[in-house]
PDB file of C-alpha atoms and ligand atoms in Angstrom:
ATOM      1  CA  MET A 731     127.759 119.543  89.903  1.00 69.00           C
ATOM      2  CA  GLY A 732     124.593 121.413  89.610  1.00 90.00           C
ATOM      3  CA  GLY A 733     121.986 122.157  92.188  1.00 94.00           C
ATOM      4  CA  THR A 734     120.036 124.835  93.761  1.00 96.00           C
ATOM      5  CA  THR A 735     118.835 125.992  97.319  1.00 98.00           C
ATOM      6  CA  GLU A 736     115.492 127.401  97.861  1.00 98.00           C
ATOM      7  CA  PHE A 737     113.691 128.697 101.124  1.00 98.00           C
ATOM      8  CA  PHE A 738     110.261 128.704 102.275  1.00 98.00           C
ATOM      9  CA  GLU A 739     108.441 129.716 105.540  1.00 98.00           C
ATOM     10  CA  ILE A 740     105.797 127.819 107.572  1.00 97.00           C
ATOM     11  CA  GLU A 741     103.743 129.832 110.040  1.00 97.00           C
ATOM     12  CA  THR A 742     103.204 127.545 112.836  1.00 96.00           C
ATOM     13  CA  THR A 743     100.026 128.105 115.010  1.00 96.00           C
ATOM     14  CA  ALA A 744     100.463 126.292 118.290  1.00 97.00           C
ATOM     15  CA  SER A 745     103.280 125.525 120.869  1.00 97.00           C
ATOM     16  CA  GLN A 746     103.676 122.116 119.434  1.00 97.00           C
ATOM     17  CA  GLU A 747     102.410 120.675 116.258  1.00 96.00           C
ATOM     18  CA  SER A 748     103.467 118.806 113.166  1.00 96.00           C
ATOM     19  CA  PHE A 749     103.098 119.819 109.478  1.00 95.00           C
ATOM     20  CA  ASP A 750     103.229 117.899 106.362  1.00 96.00           C
ATOM     21  CA  ILE A 751     105.479 119.843 104.214  1.00 98.00           C
ATOM     22  CA  SER A 752     105.818 117.361 101.434  1.00 97.00           C
ATOM     23  CA  ASP A 753     104.154 119.357  98.714  1.00 97.00           C
ATOM     24  CA  ARG A 754     106.362 122.393  99.269  1.00 98.00           C
ATOM     25  CA  VAL A 755     109.545 120.021  99.076  1.00 98.00           C
ATOM     26  CA  LYS A 756     108.308 118.219  95.957  1.00 98.00           C
ATOM     27  CA  ASP A 757     107.462 121.472  94.282  1.00 98.00           C
ATOM     28  CA  VAL A 758     111.114 122.696  94.716  1.00 98.00           C
ATOM     29  CA  VAL A 759     112.338 119.365  93.242  1.00 98.00           C
ATOM     30  CA  ALA A 760     109.944 119.483  90.227  1.00 97.00           C
ATOM     31  CA  ARG A 761     110.786 123.110  89.268  1.00 96.00           C
ATOM     32  CA  SER A 762     114.587 122.262  89.572  1.00 97.00           C
ATOM     33  CA  GLY A 763     114.338 119.834  86.683  1.00 96.00           C
ATOM     34  CA  ILE A 764     116.870 117.675  88.363  1.00 97.00           C
ATOM     35  CA  ALA A 765     116.403 114.008  87.342  1.00 97.00           C
ATOM     36  CA  ARG A 766     118.860 112.431  89.702  1.00 98.00           C
ATOM     37  CA  GLY A 767     120.550 113.773  92.771  1.00 98.00           C
ATOM     38  CA  LEU A 768     120.051 114.375  96.472  1.00 98.00           C
ATOM     39  CA  CYS A 769     117.466 116.552  98.347  1.00 98.00           C
ATOM     40  CA  GLN A 770     118.304 117.905 101.670  1.00 98.00           C
ATOM     41  CA  VAL A 771     115.474 119.422 103.765  1.00 98.00           C
ATOM     42  CA  ILE A 772     116.782 121.343 106.769  1.00 98.00           C
ATOM     43  CA  VAL A 773     114.739 123.550 109.267  1.00 98.00           C
ATOM     44  CA  LEU A 774     116.886 126.476 110.370  1.00 98.00           C
ATOM     45  CA  HIS A 775     115.852 126.521 113.911  1.00 98.00           C
ATOM     46  CA  SER A 776     116.985 124.743 117.105  1.00 98.00           C
ATOM     47  CA  THR A 777     113.429 123.950 118.477  1.00 98.00           C
ATOM     48  CA  CYS A 778     112.140 122.343 115.224  1.00 98.00           C
ATOM     49  CA  ALA A 779     112.732 119.093 113.487  1.00 98.00           C
ATOM     50  CA  ILE A 780     112.457 117.382 110.140  1.00 98.00           C
ATOM     51  CA  VAL A 781     111.182 113.755 110.045  1.00 98.00           C
ATOM     52  CA  LEU A 782     110.200 111.304 107.297  1.00 98.00           C
ATOM     53  CA  ASN A 783     107.074 109.347 108.364  1.00 97.00           C
ATOM     54  CA  GLU A 784     103.346 108.800 107.635  1.00 96.00           C
ATOM     55  CA  THR A 785     101.383 111.703 107.516  1.00 92.00           C
ATOM     56  CA  ALA A 786      98.019 109.937 106.063  1.00 94.00           C
ATOM     57  CA  ASP A 787      97.261 109.461 109.638  1.00 95.00           C
ATOM     58  CA  PRO A 788      97.713 112.902 111.394  1.00 93.00           C
ATOM     59  CA  ASN A 789      97.538 111.086 114.716  1.00 96.00           C
ATOM     60  CA  ILE A 790     101.027 109.709 114.141  1.00 96.00           C
ATOM     61  CA  GLY A 791     102.287 113.314 114.528  1.00 96.00           C
ATOM     62  CA  LYS A 792     100.172 113.775 117.614  1.00 96.00           C
ATOM     63  CA  ASP A 793     101.521 110.487 119.112  1.00 97.00           C
ATOM     64  CA  VAL A 794     105.223 111.614 118.301  1.00 97.00           C
ATOM     65  CA  LEU A 795     104.475 114.813 120.180  1.00 97.00           C
ATOM     66  CA  ARG A 796     102.826 112.970 123.058  1.00 97.00           C
ATOM     67  CA  ALA A 797     105.732 110.415 123.395  1.00 98.00           C
ATOM     68  CA  LEU A 798     108.490 113.204 123.200  1.00 98.00           C
ATOM     69  CA  GLY A 799     106.501 115.115 125.853  1.00 97.00           C
ATOM     70  CA  GLU A 800     106.625 111.899 128.157  1.00 97.00           C
ATOM     71  CA  VAL A 801     110.324 111.330 127.544  1.00 97.00           C
ATOM     72  CA  PHE A 802     111.313 115.059 127.758  1.00 97.00           C
ATOM     73  CA  PRO A 803     108.810 116.597 130.073  1.00 97.00           C
ATOM     74  CA  GLU A 804     108.715 120.305 131.084  1.00 95.00           C
ATOM     75  CA  ARG A 805     110.921 120.648 134.158  1.00 93.00           C
ATOM     76  CA  ASP A 806     112.021 123.517 136.209  1.00 91.00           C
ATOM     77  CA  ASP A 807     115.535 122.099 136.672  1.00 95.00           C
ATOM     78  CA  TRP A 808     116.609 121.807 133.125  1.00 96.00           C
ATOM     79  CA  LEU A 809     119.908 123.863 132.950  1.00 97.00           C
ATOM     80  CA  HIS A 810     118.934 125.731 129.743  1.00 97.00           C
ATOM     81  CA  ASN A 811     115.794 127.137 131.527  1.00 96.00           C
ATOM     82  CA  LEU A 812     118.075 129.279 133.579  1.00 95.00           C
ATOM     83  CA  LYS A 813     118.559 131.210 130.262  1.00 95.00           C
ATOM     84  CA  ASP A 814     115.614 130.652 127.918  1.00 94.00           C
ATOM     85  CA  ASP A 815     112.837 128.536 129.674  1.00 93.00           C
ATOM     86  CA  ASN A 816     112.451 126.223 126.585  1.00 97.00           C
ATOM     87  CA  ALA A 817     114.962 123.407 127.386  1.00 98.00           C
ATOM     88  CA  ALA A 818     112.393 120.727 126.690  1.00 98.00           C
ATOM     89  CA  SER A 819     111.715 122.145 123.321  1.00 98.00           C
ATOM     90  CA  HIS A 820     115.403 121.924 122.465  1.00 98.00           C
ATOM     91  CA  LEU A 821     115.735 118.255 123.844  1.00 98.00           C
ATOM     92  CA  ARG A 822     112.663 117.123 121.720  1.00 98.00           C
ATOM     93  CA  ALA A 823     114.011 118.729 118.573  1.00 98.00           C
ATOM     94  CA  SER A 824     117.639 117.406 119.181  1.00 98.00           C
ATOM     95  CA  VAL A 825     116.535 113.809 119.225  1.00 98.00           C
ATOM     96  CA  LEU A 826     114.650 114.076 115.994  1.00 98.00           C
ATOM     97  CA  GLY A 827     117.227 116.250 114.351  1.00 98.00           C
ATOM     98  CA  PRO A 828     116.762 119.230 111.893  1.00 98.00           C
ATOM     99  CA  SER A 829     117.225 117.603 108.536  1.00 98.00           C
ATOM    100  CA  GLU A 830     116.694 114.621 106.219  1.00 98.00           C
ATOM    101  CA  VAL A 831     118.371 113.674 102.995  1.00 98.00           C
ATOM    102  CA  ILE A 832     116.165 112.075 100.322  1.00 98.00           C
ATOM    103  CA  PRO A 833     117.323 110.694  97.028  1.00 98.00           C
ATOM    104  CA  ILE A 834     115.935 112.221  93.799  1.00 98.00           C
ATOM    105  CA  VAL A 835     115.331 109.354  91.153  1.00 98.00           C
ATOM    106  CA  ASP A 836     113.657 110.066  87.853  1.00 98.00           C
ATOM    107  CA  GLY A 837     112.826 113.689  88.983  1.00 98.00           C
ATOM    108  CA  GLU A 838     110.907 112.591  92.027  1.00 98.00           C
ATOM    109  CA  LEU A 839     111.788 112.156  95.748  1.00 98.00           C
ATOM    110  CA  LEU A 840     112.560 108.508  96.555  1.00 98.00           C
ATOM    111  CA  LEU A 841     110.119 107.803  99.453  1.00 98.00           C
ATOM    112  CA  GLY A 842     108.194 104.680 100.567  1.00 97.00           C
ATOM    113  CA  LYS A 843     104.435 104.523 100.027  1.00 96.00           C
ATOM    114  CA  TRP A 844     103.859 105.800 103.640  1.00 97.00           C
ATOM    115  CA  GLN A 845     106.627 108.166 103.979  1.00 97.00           C
ATOM    116  CA  GLU A 846     106.167 111.961 103.821  1.00 97.00           C
ATOM    117  CA  VAL A 847     108.047 114.914 105.097  1.00 98.00           C
ATOM    118  CA  TRP A 848     107.020 116.366 108.498  1.00 97.00           C
ATOM    119  CA  LEU A 849     108.032 119.508 110.131  1.00 98.00           C
ATOM    120  CA  PHE A 850     107.744 119.274 113.781  1.00 98.00           C
ATOM    121  CA  GLU A 851     107.324 122.477 115.959  1.00 98.00           C
ATOM    122  CA  PHE A 852     108.280 122.401 119.564  1.00 98.00           C
ATOM    123  CA  ASP A 853     108.391 125.933 120.470  1.00 98.00           C
ATOM    124  CA  GLY A 854     105.767 127.824 118.412  1.00 97.00           C
ATOM    125  CA  PRO A 855     103.834 129.597 117.250  1.00 98.00           C
ATOM    126  CA  ARG A 856     106.492 131.199 115.078  1.00 97.00           C
ATOM    127  CA  ALA A 857     107.586 131.727 111.433  1.00 98.00           C
ATOM    128  CA  ARG A 858     109.856 128.870 110.759  1.00 98.00           C
ATOM    129  CA  ARG A 859     112.355 128.946 107.761  1.00 98.00           C
ATOM    130  CA  VAL A 860     113.021 125.674 105.796  1.00 98.00           C
ATOM    131  CA  ALA A 861     115.848 125.212 103.133  1.00 98.00           C
ATOM    132  CA  VAL A 862     115.599 122.712 100.540  1.00 98.00           C
ATOM    133  CA  HIS A 863     119.058 122.087  99.122  1.00 98.00           C
ATOM    134  CA  LEU A 864     119.365 120.091  95.841  1.00 98.00           C
ATOM    135  CA  VAL A 865     122.524 118.522  94.456  1.00 98.00           C
ATOM    136  CA  GLU A 866     122.542 116.980  90.972  1.00 97.00           C
ATOM    137  CA  GLY A 867     124.433 113.875  90.305  1.00 94.00           C
TER     138      GLY A 867
HETATM  139 ZN1   ZN B 556     116.282 128.029 124.094  1.00 54.37          ZN
END
């Protein structure tokens, strides 16, 4: 089975924010020449997440951040804060998850009209590494 793995970096600029990384992912798929297969997008950090959702309205990303902040607020008594003081960031990233798998059909990502690829930052600003792993077949 053929395939490839490529990496790129996103320089986040705030403690919490969302980035549309669709064009970066689509570029890797286009250059691969793979007509049919699977594309896994994974962020290689424990306080970031990858999500498929609508980016045409950037307020959706802000709403996601707000909702996660309400569900997992900053608290002094999270156990991980004894070690690293960013427990809420880990919790928010954990529920969204670090990766998504998207089918490749006819050389393009199979996404709905309103689906794009978001990267969520929960503990920035930092340089974040993303892998795009393509499997042909
Ligand atoms: Zn930590």
